[in-house]
Amino acid sequence: MKKTVLIIAALCVIGIVLFKSLNMAPENPFFSEYNTPFNIPPFEKIQNSDYIPAFEEGIKRHNEEIEAICNNKAMPDFENTIVELDN
C-alpha cells in the first residue's frame, strides 16, 4: 500500500512538471507555454511561491482522473482501470 501511495505521489509530481497550459495566472511559469530544450519548465523563472499552486492543480487533476475511473459503469478490467491509471 505504501508503495502504491508513493508511486501515485511521484506520478502527481511528474504530471505537475509536465503541465504546459492551464487556466491559471500567467505569472506562474508552470501554467504557461514554454519553449525550452527538452521541453522542461523554465526553472530560472520559477519562484518558491509557484510550486504550491502547481502541486494543488496537479493533485486536483489526478483526483479527477481517479474519480472518472471509479465512476466508470463498465465492468472493471485491466484496460479500464490499470491502463487508464497509467495514462
XYZ file of C-alpha atoms in Angstrom:
87
model
C 0.000 0.000 0.000
C 2.810 2.419 0.874
C 4.476 1.631 -2.420
C 1.277 2.453 -4.324
C 0.884 5.756 -2.498
C 4.500 6.667 -3.262
C 4.070 5.789 -6.927
C 0.898 7.872 -7.158
C 2.617 10.797 -5.413
C 5.576 10.544 -7.797
C 3.216 10.483 -10.783
C 1.487 13.598 -9.453
C 4.781 15.469 -9.192
C 5.831 14.374 -12.665
C 2.427 15.366 -14.036
C 2.723 18.807 -12.487
C 6.076 19.407 -14.119
C 4.711 18.290 -17.480
C 1.707 20.641 -17.444
C 2.158 23.245 -20.144
C -1.028 25.168 -20.396
C -3.604 25.598 -17.658
C -6.242 28.195 -16.880
C -4.176 29.724 -14.125
C -2.370 33.018 -13.603
C 0.170 33.562 -16.395
C 2.862 34.724 -13.968
C 3.285 31.139 -12.750
C 5.741 29.502 -15.194
C 4.206 26.066 -14.614
C 0.910 27.266 -16.101
C 2.169 28.832 -19.303
C 3.567 27.603 -22.590
C 7.334 27.379 -22.705
C 9.776 26.571 -25.443
C 12.859 25.183 -23.733
C 15.339 22.428 -24.535
C 13.874 19.013 -23.725
C 10.504 20.734 -23.103
C 11.161 21.316 -19.403
C 9.841 24.236 -17.327
C 11.984 27.398 -17.339
C 13.438 26.863 -13.875
C 15.202 30.239 -13.909
C 11.748 31.898 -13.861
C 10.225 29.721 -11.138
C 9.907 31.092 -7.621
C 9.146 29.124 -4.461
C 5.614 30.531 -4.409
C 4.905 28.905 -7.808
C 5.137 25.320 -6.527
C 2.123 25.107 -4.199
C -0.442 26.202 -6.842
C 1.125 23.751 -9.309
C 1.011 20.900 -6.768
C -2.602 21.709 -5.884
C -3.663 21.765 -9.540
C -1.809 18.519 -10.253
C -3.433 16.785 -7.292
C -6.854 18.128 -8.324
C -6.464 16.809 -11.871
C -5.123 13.481 -10.634
C -8.100 13.076 -8.295
C -10.476 13.879 -11.157
C -8.850 11.140 -13.262
C -9.161 8.610 -10.432
C -12.782 9.656 -9.864
C -13.525 9.080 -13.565
C -12.028 5.576 -13.321
C -14.042 4.823 -10.164
C -17.278 6.068 -11.732
C -16.848 4.056 -14.920
C -20.003 1.930 -15.263
C -18.223 -0.787 -17.268
C -17.089 -3.976 -15.562
C -13.577 -3.297 -14.194
C -10.774 -4.883 -16.172
C -7.113 -4.237 -16.863
C -7.791 -1.827 -19.728
C -10.275 0.454 -17.984
C -8.503 0.537 -14.614
C -4.759 -0.081 -14.722
C -4.163 1.252 -18.241
C -6.301 4.337 -17.563
C -4.492 4.989 -14.267
C -1.161 4.564 -16.031
C -2.163 7.076 -18.698
